[in-house]
mmCIF file of N, CA, C and O in Angstrom:
data_model
loop_
_atom_site.group_PDB
_atom_site.id
_atom_site.type_symbol
_atom_site.label_atom_id
_atom_site.label_comp_id
_atom_site.label_asym_id
_atom_site.label_seq_id
_atom_site.Cartn_x
_atom_site.Cartn_y
_atom_site.Cartn_z
ATOM 1 N N ASP A 1 2.271 12.959 6.044
ATOM 2 C CA ASP A 1 1.088 12.822 5.202
ATOM 3 C C ASP A 1 -0.056 12.297 6.062
ATOM 4 O O ASP A 1 -0.077 11.137 6.446
ATOM 5 N N ASN A 2 -1.020 13.143 6.387
ATOM 6 C CA ASN A 2 -2.145 12.764 7.233
ATOM 7 C C ASN A 2 -3.289 12.281 6.360
ATOM 8 O O ASN A 2 -3.893 13.046 5.639
ATOM 9 N N ARG A 3 -3.585 10.991 6.429
ATOM 10 C CA ARG A 3 -4.648 10.427 5.608
ATOM 11 C C ARG A 3 -5.857 10.028 6.451
ATOM 12 O O ARG A 3 -6.646 9.203 6.039
ATOM 13 N N SER A 4 -6.018 10.604 7.635
ATOM 14 C CA SER A 4 -7.125 10.199 8.497
ATOM 15 C C SER A 4 -8.416 10.908 8.137
ATOM 16 O O SER A 4 -9.480 10.502 8.576
ATOM 17 N N ASN A 5 -8.373 11.957 7.338
ATOM 18 C CA ASN A 5 -9.574 12.706 6.992
ATOM 19 C C ASN A 5 -9.777 12.765 5.485
ATOM 20 O O ASN A 5 -10.116 13.813 4.943
ATOM 21 N N VAL A 6 -9.570 11.650 4.820
ATOM 22 C CA VAL A 6 -9.693 11.643 3.368
ATOM 23 C C VAL A 6 -10.555 10.482 2.898
ATOM 24 O O VAL A 6 -10.800 9.530 3.625
ATOM 25 N N VAL A 7 -11.003 10.607 1.657
ATOM 26 C CA VAL A 7 -11.619 9.506 0.925
ATOM 27 C C VAL A 7 -10.636 9.171 -0.192
ATOM 28 O O VAL A 7 -10.140 10.068 -0.874
ATOM 29 N N GLU A 8 -10.329 7.900 -0.352
ATOM 30 C CA GLU A 8 -9.424 7.469 -1.409
ATOM 31 C C GLU A 8 -10.200 6.661 -2.435
ATOM 32 O O GLU A 8 -10.987 5.790 -2.078
ATOM 33 N N LEU A 9 -9.975 6.972 -3.703
ATOM 34 C CA LEU A 9 -10.532 6.196 -4.800
ATOM 35 C C LEU A 9 -9.378 5.485 -5.479
ATOM 36 O O LEU A 9 -8.398 6.119 -5.866
ATOM 37 N N CYS A 10 -9.477 4.168 -5.575
ATOM 38 C CA CYS A 10 -8.437 3.383 -6.233
ATOM 39 C C CYS A 10 -9.007 2.745 -7.488
ATOM 40 O O CYS A 10 -10.150 2.282 -7.498
ATOM 41 N N ALA A 11 -8.209 2.722 -8.536
ATOM 42 C CA ALA A 11 -8.639 2.130 -9.803
ATOM 43 C C ALA A 11 -7.467 1.440 -10.463
ATOM 44 O O ALA A 11 -6.315 1.631 -10.069
ATOM 45 N N ASN A 12 -7.787 0.644 -11.465
ATOM 46 C CA ASN A 12 -6.772 0.012 -12.293
ATOM 47 C C ASN A 12 -5.907 -0.978 -11.517
ATOM 48 O O ASN A 12 -4.736 -1.163 -11.812
ATOM 49 N N TRP A 13 -6.491 -1.624 -10.493
ATOM 50 C CA TRP A 13 -5.713 -2.511 -9.637
ATOM 51 C C TRP A 13 -5.352 -3.808 -10.341
ATOM 52 O O TRP A 13 -5.986 -4.222 -11.304
ATOM 53 N N THR A 14 -4.274 -4.427 -9.828
ATOM 54 C CA THR A 14 -3.772 -5.687 -10.374
ATOM 55 C C THR A 14 -3.534 -6.652 -9.214
ATOM 56 O O THR A 14 -3.734 -6.298 -8.054
ATOM 57 N N ASN A 15 -3.050 -7.827 -9.515
ATOM 58 C CA ASN A 15 -2.722 -8.807 -8.470
ATOM 59 C C ASN A 15 -1.535 -8.370 -7.627
ATOM 60 O O ASN A 15 -1.365 -8.829 -6.509
ATOM 61 N N THR A 16 -0.701 -7.500 -8.150
ATOM 62 C CA THR A 16 0.498 -7.088 -7.426
ATOM 63 C C THR A 16 0.424 -5.668 -6.872
ATOM 64 O O THR A 16 1.262 -5.284 -6.073
ATOM 65 N N ASP A 17 -0.554 -4.878 -7.306
ATOM 66 C CA ASP A 17 -0.688 -3.501 -6.822
ATOM 67 C C ASP A 17 -2.170 -3.190 -6.646
ATOM 68 O O ASP A 17 -2.915 -3.125 -7.620
ATOM 69 N N VAL A 18 -2.587 -3.001 -5.397
ATOM 70 C CA VAL A 18 -4.011 -2.798 -5.114
ATOM 71 C C VAL A 18 -4.488 -1.385 -5.408
ATOM 72 O O VAL A 18 -5.687 -1.145 -5.442
ATOM 73 N N CYS A 19 -3.570 -0.458 -5.615
ATOM 74 C CA CYS A 19 -4.009 0.911 -5.880
ATOM 75 C C CYS A 19 -2.992 1.680 -6.725
ATOM 76 O O CYS A 19 -2.423 2.669 -6.277
ATOM 77 N N PRO A 20 -2.770 1.248 -7.975
ATOM 78 C CA PRO A 20 -1.814 1.988 -8.809
ATOM 79 C C PRO A 20 -2.326 3.359 -9.249
ATOM 80 O O PRO A 20 -1.545 4.259 -9.501
ATOM 81 N N THR A 21 -3.641 3.504 -9.360
ATOM 82 C CA THR A 21 -4.238 4.780 -9.720
ATOM 83 C C THR A 21 -5.047 5.257 -8.530
ATOM 84 O O THR A 21 -6.118 4.738 -8.250
ATOM 85 N N ARG A 22 -4.519 6.222 -7.799
ATOM 86 C CA ARG A 22 -5.123 6.685 -6.551
ATOM 87 C C ARG A 22 -5.535 8.143 -6.673
ATOM 88 O O ARG A 22 -4.761 8.984 -7.090
ATOM 89 N N ILE A 23 -6.784 8.412 -6.297
ATOM 90 C CA ILE A 23 -7.283 9.783 -6.229
ATOM 91 C C ILE A 23 -7.649 10.033 -4.772
ATOM 92 O O ILE A 23 -8.457 9.306 -4.201
ATOM 93 N N ILE A 24 -7.049 11.039 -4.183
ATOM 94 C CA ILE A 24 -7.304 11.369 -2.782
ATOM 95 C C ILE A 24 -8.184 12.609 -2.725
ATOM 96 O O ILE A 24 -7.897 13.619 -3.368
ATOM 97 N N ILE A 25 -9.272 12.495 -1.964
ATOM 98 C CA ILE A 25 -10.189 13.616 -1.796
ATOM 99 C C ILE A 25 -10.105 14.053 -0.335
ATOM 100 O O ILE A 25 -10.479 13.304 0.566
ATOM 101 N N ASN A 26 -9.577 15.247 -0.118
ATOM 102 C CA ASN A 26 -9.448 15.783 1.233
ATOM 103 C C ASN A 26 -10.797 16.284 1.743
ATOM 104 O O ASN A 26 -11.694 16.576 0.963
ATOM 105 N N GLN A 27 -10.912 16.419 3.044
ATOM 106 C CA GLN A 27 -12.158 16.893 3.620
ATOM 107 C C GLN A 27 -12.518 18.289 3.118
ATOM 108 O O GLN A 27 -13.689 18.620 2.991
ATOM 109 N N SER A 28 -11.525 19.088 2.791
ATOM 110 C CA SER A 28 -11.799 20.434 2.264
ATOM 111 C C SER A 28 -12.445 20.380 0.868
ATOM 112 O O SER A 28 -12.978 21.376 0.407
ATOM 113 N N ASP A 29 -12.402 19.223 0.206
ATOM 114 C CA ASP A 29 -13.026 19.034 -1.101
ATOM 115 C C ASP A 29 -14.338 18.260 -0.991
ATOM 116 O O ASP A 29 -14.794 17.656 -1.962
ATOM 117 N N MET A 30 -14.930 18.248 0.208
ATOM 118 C CA MET A 30 -16.201 17.568 0.451
ATOM 119 C C MET A 30 -17.220 18.581 0.946
ATOM 120 O O MET A 30 -16.889 19.517 1.646
ATOM 121 N N LEU A 31 -18.457 18.373 0.547
ATOM 122 C CA LEU A 31 -19.549 19.211 1.004
ATOM 123 C C LEU A 31 -20.559 18.308 1.700
ATOM 124 O O LEU A 31 -21.042 17.349 1.113
ATOM 125 N N PHE A 32 -20.853 18.600 2.966
ATOM 126 C CA PHE A 32 -21.785 17.814 3.759
ATOM 127 C C PHE A 32 -23.139 18.492 3.711
ATOM 128 O O PHE A 32 -23.320 19.586 4.236
ATOM 129 N N VAL A 33 -24.112 17.850 3.036
ATOM 130 C CA VAL A 33 -25.438 18.421 2.838
ATOM 131 C C VAL A 33 -26.466 17.376 3.268
ATOM 132 O O VAL A 33 -26.615 16.347 2.615
ATOM 133 N N GLY A 34 -27.182 17.674 4.354
ATOM 134 C CA GLY A 34 -28.182 16.721 4.833
ATOM 135 C C GLY A 34 -27.548 15.377 5.122
ATOM 136 O O GLY A 34 -26.583 15.278 5.863
ATOM 137 N N ASN A 35 -28.063 14.329 4.489
ATOM 138 C CA ASN A 35 -27.498 13.000 4.697
ATOM 139 C C ASN A 35 -26.599 12.588 3.532
ATOM 140 O O ASN A 35 -26.354 11.411 3.309
ATOM 141 N N LYS A 36 -26.101 13.576 2.781
ATOM 142 C CA LYS A 36 -25.217 13.296 1.647
ATOM 143 C C LYS A 36 -23.870 13.964 1.847
ATOM 144 O O LYS A 36 -23.765 15.006 2.472
ATOM 145 N N VAL A 37 -22.861 13.335 1.285
ATOM 146 C CA VAL A 37 -21.532 13.928 1.211
ATOM 147 C C VAL A 37 -21.202 14.053 -0.266
ATOM 148 O O VAL A 37 -21.168 13.062 -0.986
ATOM 149 N N ILE A 38 -20.999 15.271 -0.728
ATOM 150 C CA ILE A 38 -20.660 15.512 -2.124
ATOM 151 C C ILE A 38 -19.146 15.628 -2.212
ATOM 152 O O ILE A 38 -18.540 16.476 -1.550
ATOM 153 N N LEU A 39 -18.549 14.756 -3.011
ATOM 154 C CA LEU A 39 -17.104 14.751 -3.200
ATOM 155 C C LEU A 39 -16.778 15.509 -4.475
ATOM 156 O O LEU A 39 -17.386 15.268 -5.522
ATOM 157 N N ASN A 40 -15.833 16.419 -4.387
ATOM 158 C CA ASN A 40 -15.410 17.182 -5.552
ATOM 159 C C ASN A 40 -13.904 17.005 -5.709
ATOM 160 O O ASN A 40 -13.125 17.850 -5.283
ATOM 161 N N PRO A 41 -13.496 15.874 -6.316
ATOM 162 C CA PRO A 41 -12.053 15.630 -6.441
ATOM 163 C C PRO A 41 -11.381 16.663 -7.329
ATOM 164 O O PRO A 41 -12.003 17.196 -8.250
ATOM 165 N N ARG A 42 -10.133 16.945 -7.018
ATOM 166 C CA ARG A 42 -9.369 17.914 -7.820
ATOM 167 C C ARG A 42 -8.950 17.317 -9.152
ATOM 168 O O ARG A 42 -8.564 18.032 -10.063
ATOM 169 N N THR A 43 -9.038 15.981 -9.257
ATOM 170 C CA THR A 43 -8.723 15.268 -10.487
ATOM 171 C C THR A 43 -10.015 14.680 -11.040
ATOM 172 O O THR A 43 -10.805 14.111 -10.288
ATOM 173 N N ASN A 44 -10.256 14.831 -12.312
ATOM 174 C CA ASN A 44 -11.460 14.256 -12.916
ATOM 175 C C ASN A 44 -11.420 12.740 -12.861
ATOM 176 O O ASN A 44 -10.362 12.128 -13.019
ATOM 177 N N LEU A 45 -12.589 12.129 -12.655
ATOM 178 C CA LEU A 45 -12.703 10.681 -12.709
ATOM 179 C C LEU A 45 -12.854 10.266 -14.163
ATOM 180 O O LEU A 45 -13.326 11.033 -14.997
ATOM 181 N N TRP A 46 -12.452 9.030 -14.471
ATOM 182 C CA TRP A 46 -12.472 8.564 -15.847
ATOM 183 C C TRP A 46 -13.748 7.781 -16.125
ATOM 184 O O TRP A 46 -14.123 6.892 -15.365
ATOM 185 N N GLU A 47 -14.395 8.113 -17.218
ATOM 186 C CA GLU A 47 -15.625 7.447 -17.605
ATOM 187 C C GLU A 47 -15.365 5.970 -17.896
ATOM 188 O O GLU A 47 -14.375 5.618 -18.552
ATOM 189 N N GLY A 48 -16.231 5.107 -17.370
ATOM 190 C CA GLY A 48 -16.119 3.671 -17.618
ATOM 191 C C GLY A 48 -15.188 2.931 -16.675
ATOM 192 O O GLY A 48 -15.088 1.716 -16.753
ATOM 193 N N TRP A 49 -14.489 3.629 -15.801
ATOM 194 C CA TRP A 49 -13.588 2.970 -14.856
ATOM 195 C C TRP A 49 -14.361 2.527 -13.621
ATOM 196 O O TRP A 49 -15.380 3.117 -13.264
ATOM 197 N N THR A 50 -13.867 1.502 -12.959
ATOM 198 C CA THR A 50 -14.420 1.044 -11.695
ATOM 199 C C THR A 50 -13.496 1.502 -10.586
ATOM 200 O O THR A 50 -12.270 1.366 -10.691
ATOM 201 N N TYR A 51 -14.075 2.056 -9.530
ATOM 202 C CA TYR A 51 -13.293 2.580 -8.415
ATOM 203 C C TYR A 51 -13.618 1.828 -7.132
ATOM 204 O O TYR A 51 -14.771 1.494 -6.871
ATOM 205 N N ASN A 52 -12.606 1.580 -6.338
ATOM 206 C CA ASN A 52 -12.762 1.084 -4.981
ATOM 207 C C ASN A 52 -12.718 2.312 -4.081
ATOM 208 O O ASN A 52 -11.786 3.107 -4.147
ATOM 209 N N VAL A 53 -13.727 2.473 -3.238
ATOM 210 C CA VAL A 53 -13.840 3.653 -2.393
ATOM 211 C C VAL A 53 -13.423 3.293 -0.971
ATOM 212 O O VAL A 53 -13.972 2.368 -0.381
ATOM 213 N N SER A 54 -12.461 4.019 -0.424
ATOM 214 C CA SER A 54 -12.042 3.843 0.970
ATOM 215 C C SER A 54 -12.342 5.126 1.724
ATOM 216 O O SER A 54 -11.800 6.183 1.406
ATOM 217 N N ILE A 55 -13.238 5.023 2.696
ATOM 218 C CA ILE A 55 -13.582 6.178 3.513
ATOM 219 C C ILE A 55 -12.904 6.004 4.863
ATOM 220 O O ILE A 55 -13.210 5.053 5.595
ATOM 221 N N GLN A 56 -11.976 6.877 5.184
ATOM 222 C CA GLN A 56 -11.254 6.767 6.442
ATOM 223 C C GLN A 56 -12.189 7.037 7.608
ATOM 224 O O GLN A 56 -13.164 7.775 7.489
ATOM 225 N N ARG A 57 -11.877 6.446 8.735
ATOM 226 C CA ARG A 57 -12.808 6.462 9.876
ATOM 227 C C ARG A 57 -13.125 7.843 10.425
ATOM 228 O O ARG A 57 -14.169 8.053 11.004
ATOM 229 N N ASN A 58 -12.297 8.839 10.245
ATOM 230 C CA ASN A 58 -12.551 10.161 10.814
ATOM 231 C C ASN A 58 -13.260 11.121 9.868
ATOM 232 O O ASN A 58 -13.515 12.260 10.220
ATOM 233 N N VAL A 59 -13.578 10.684 8.652
ATOM 234 C CA VAL A 59 -14.249 11.569 7.702
ATOM 235 C C VAL A 59 -15.674 11.848 8.154
ATOM 236 O O VAL A 59 -16.115 12.981 8.211
ATOM 237 N N VAL A 60 -16.413 10.812 8.478
ATOM 238 C CA VAL A 60 -17.800 10.942 8.923
ATOM 239 C C VAL A 60 -17.889 10.297 10.295
ATOM 240 O O VAL A 60 -17.943 9.087 10.410
ATOM 241 N N LEU A 61 -17.873 11.115 11.331
ATOM 242 C CA LEU A 61 -17.912 10.569 12.690
ATOM 243 C C LEU A 61 -19.333 10.298 13.155
ATOM 244 O O LEU A 61 -19.628 9.263 13.718
ATOM 245 N N ASN A 62 -20.240 11.224 12.927
ATOM 246 C CA ASN A 62 -21.601 11.049 13.407
ATOM 247 C C ASN A 62 -22.534 11.870 12.542
ATOM 248 O O ASN A 62 -22.653 13.064 12.710
ATOM 249 N N PHE A 63 -23.162 11.226 11.607
ATOM 250 C CA PHE A 63 -24.112 11.872 10.713
ATOM 251 C C PHE A 63 -25.499 11.587 11.233
ATOM 252 O O PHE A 63 -25.906 10.435 11.348
ATOM 253 N N HIS A 64 -26.272 12.605 11.548
ATOM 254 C CA HIS A 64 -27.629 12.423 12.044
ATOM 255 C C HIS A 64 -28.453 11.657 11.012
ATOM 256 O O HIS A 64 -28.495 12.020 9.848
ATOM 257 N N GLY A 65 -29.078 10.572 11.449
ATOM 258 C CA GLY A 65 -29.935 9.794 10.568
ATOM 259 C C GLY A 65 -29.245 8.645 9.875
ATOM 260 O O GLY A 65 -29.889 7.823 9.253
ATOM 261 N N ILE A 66 -27.928 8.560 9.945
ATOM 262 C CA ILE A 66 -27.210 7.449 9.325
ATOM 263 C C ILE A 66 -26.761 6.506 10.433
ATOM 264 O O ILE A 66 -26.156 6.913 11.415
ATOM 265 N N ARG A 67 -27.072 5.246 10.294
ATOM 266 C CA ARG A 67 -26.742 4.256 11.311
ATOM 267 C C ARG A 67 -25.932 3.127 10.682
ATOM 268 O O ARG A 67 -26.109 2.816 9.501
ATOM 269 N N VAL A 68 -25.090 2.517 11.476
ATOM 270 C CA VAL A 68 -24.354 1.352 10.989
ATOM 271 C C VAL A 68 -25.338 0.206 10.783
ATOM 272 O O VAL A 68 -26.385 0.141 11.422
ATOM 273 N N ASN A 69 -24.992 -0.704 9.876
ATOM 274 C CA ASN A 69 -25.862 -1.847 9.649
ATOM 275 C C ASN A 69 -25.526 -2.962 10.644
ATOM 276 O O ASN A 69 -24.713 -2.777 11.547
ATOM 277 N N GLY A 70 -26.127 -4.122 10.499
ATOM 278 C CA GLY A 70 -25.956 -5.219 11.441
ATOM 279 C C GLY A 70 -24.542 -5.736 11.557
ATOM 280 O O GLY A 70 -24.175 -6.351 12.554
ATOM 281 N N THR A 71 -23.699 -5.486 10.552
ATOM 282 C CA THR A 71 -22.310 -5.937 10.606
ATOM 283 C C THR A 71 -21.361 -4.836 11.061
ATOM 284 O O THR A 71 -20.154 -5.018 11.064
ATOM 285 N N GLY A 72 -21.913 -3.679 11.438
ATOM 286 C CA GLY A 72 -21.086 -2.591 11.950
ATOM 287 C C GLY A 72 -20.515 -1.676 10.887
ATOM 288 O O GLY A 72 -19.605 -0.908 11.155
ATOM 289 N N PHE A 73 -21.040 -1.748 9.670
ATOM 290 C CA PHE A 73 -20.543 -0.898 8.595
ATOM 291 C C PHE A 73 -21.560 0.182 8.256
ATOM 292 O O PHE A 73 -22.745 0.025 8.477
ATOM 293 N N TRP A 74 -21.065 1.291 7.674
ATOM 294 C CA TRP A 74 -21.932 2.372 7.217
ATOM 295 C C TRP A 74 -22.382 2.028 5.798
ATOM 296 O O TRP A 74 -21.568 1.903 4.900
ATOM 297 N N PRO A 75 -23.685 1.893 5.574
ATOM 298 C CA PRO A 75 -24.138 1.651 4.197
ATOM 299 C C PRO A 75 -24.025 2.941 3.383
ATOM 300 O O PRO A 75 -24.315 4.015 3.880
ATOM 301 N N TYR A 76 -23.574 2.835 2.156
ATOM 302 C CA TYR A 76 -23.498 4.014 1.301
ATOM 303 C C TYR A 76 -23.550 3.593 -0.160
ATOM 304 O O TYR A 76 -23.299 2.449 -0.507
ATOM 305 N N SER A 77 -23.890 4.536 -0.998
ATOM 306 C CA SER A 77 -23.834 4.317 -2.436
ATOM 307 C C SER A 77 -22.964 5.413 -3.032
ATOM 308 O O SER A 77 -22.745 6.455 -2.423
ATOM 309 N N PHE A 78 -22.484 5.184 -4.228
ATOM 310 C CA PHE A 78 -21.537 6.086 -4.855
ATOM 311 C C PHE A 78 -21.955 6.288 -6.300
ATOM 312 O O PHE A 78 -22.121 5.332 -7.037
ATOM 313 N N THR A 79 -22.154 7.532 -6.702
ATOM 314 C CA THR A 79 -22.566 7.846 -8.058
ATOM 315 C C THR A 79 -21.625 8.894 -8.633
ATOM 316 O O THR A 79 -21.295 9.861 -7.960
ATOM 317 N N VAL A 80 -21.191 8.686 -9.860
ATOM 318 C CA VAL A 80 -20.369 9.671 -10.553
ATOM 319 C C VAL A 80 -21.249 10.322 -11.603
ATOM 320 O O VAL A 80 -21.866 9.645 -12.417
ATOM 321 N N LYS A 81 -21.327 11.643 -11.561
ATOM 322 C CA LYS A 81 -22.138 12.377 -12.529
ATOM 323 C C LYS A 81 -21.233 13.217 -13.417
ATOM 324 O O LYS A 81 -20.287 13.833 -12.940
ATOM 325 N N ARG A 82 -21.552 13.221 -14.684
ATOM 326 C CA ARG A 82 -20.776 13.984 -15.662
ATOM 327 C C ARG A 82 -20.959 15.479 -15.401
ATOM 328 O O ARG A 82 -22.066 15.953 -15.170
ATOM 329 N N GLU A 83 -19.850 16.206 -15.447
ATOM 330 C CA GLU A 83 -19.914 17.654 -15.280
ATOM 331 C C GLU A 83 -20.407 18.268 -16.583
ATOM 332 O O GLU A 83 -19.877 17.988 -17.653
ATOM 333 N N ASP A 84 -21.439 19.101 -16.488
ATOM 334 C CA ASP A 84 -21.966 19.730 -17.697
ATOM 335 C C ASP A 84 -21.753 21.239 -17.693
ATOM 336 O O ASP A 84 -22.351 21.957 -18.473
ATOM 337 N N GLY A 85 -20.932 21.718 -16.785
ATOM 338 C CA GLY A 85 -20.633 23.146 -16.747
ATOM 339 C C GLY A 85 -21.453 23.924 -15.754
ATOM 340 O O GLY A 85 -21.133 25.047 -15.430
ATOM 341 N N SER A 86 -22.568 23.351 -15.307
ATOM 342 C CA SER A 86 -23.378 24.053 -14.318
ATOM 343 C C SER A 86 -24.129 23.037 -13.466
ATOM 344 O O SER A 86 -24.445 21.953 -13.919
ATOM 345 N N ASP A 87 -24.404 23.413 -12.254
ATOM 346 C CA ASP A 87 -25.135 22.570 -11.316
ATOM 347 C C ASP A 87 -26.564 23.075 -11.247
ATOM 348 O O ASP A 87 -26.819 24.125 -10.688
ATOM 349 N N ARG A 88 -27.490 22.334 -11.826
ATOM 350 C CA ARG A 88 -28.886 22.753 -11.866
ATOM 351 C C ARG A 88 -29.763 21.992 -10.884
ATOM 352 O O ARG A 88 -30.962 22.193 -10.838
ATOM 353 N N ILE A 89 -29.166 21.102 -10.126
ATOM 354 C CA ILE A 89 -29.931 20.288 -9.182
ATOM 355 C C ILE A 89 -29.941 20.975 -7.827
ATOM 356 O O ILE A 89 -28.887 21.233 -7.245
ATOM 357 N N PRO A 90 -31.133 21.288 -7.296
ATOM 358 C CA PRO A 90 -31.175 21.928 -5.972
ATOM 359 C C PRO A 90 -30.713 20.959 -4.900
ATOM 360 O O PRO A 90 -30.901 19.748 -5.022
ATOM 361 N N PRO A 91 -30.068 21.451 -3.847
ATOM 362 C CA PRO A 91 -29.602 20.568 -2.779
ATOM 363 C C PRO A 91 -30.780 19.963 -2.029
ATOM 364 O O PRO A 91 -31.850 20.563 -1.925
ATOM 365 N N GLU A 92 -30.579 18.752 -1.523
ATOM 366 C CA GLU A 92 -31.599 18.100 -0.718
ATOM 367 C C GLU A 92 -31.596 18.725 0.656
ATOM 368 O O GLU A 92 -30.562 18.836 1.300
ATOM 369 N N LEU A 93 -32.747 19.163 1.128
ATOM 370 C CA LEU A 93 -32.850 19.797 2.447
ATOM 371 C C LEU A 93 -33.575 18.901 3.404
ATOM 372 O O LEU A 93 -34.360 18.111 3.098
#
């Protein structure tokens, strides 16, 4: 099981299990557009849940325009959008 090129979403964690509900997004389910990475998990995300996002080190090696911050981490934000049957938002160029 090669997990070096995936993003993992963990939810529903407890004191004894840090990731009982795990959604794995393979690189083949990601779209790299400009300075954004669009994740299209094969499993739907649940509305109202909180997810811990783990981005493995080999997923994004060198994105033009993205720099590590002062502590050596990649700053990022994560948004979940409801699927409405069609994508009407033009890609950022």
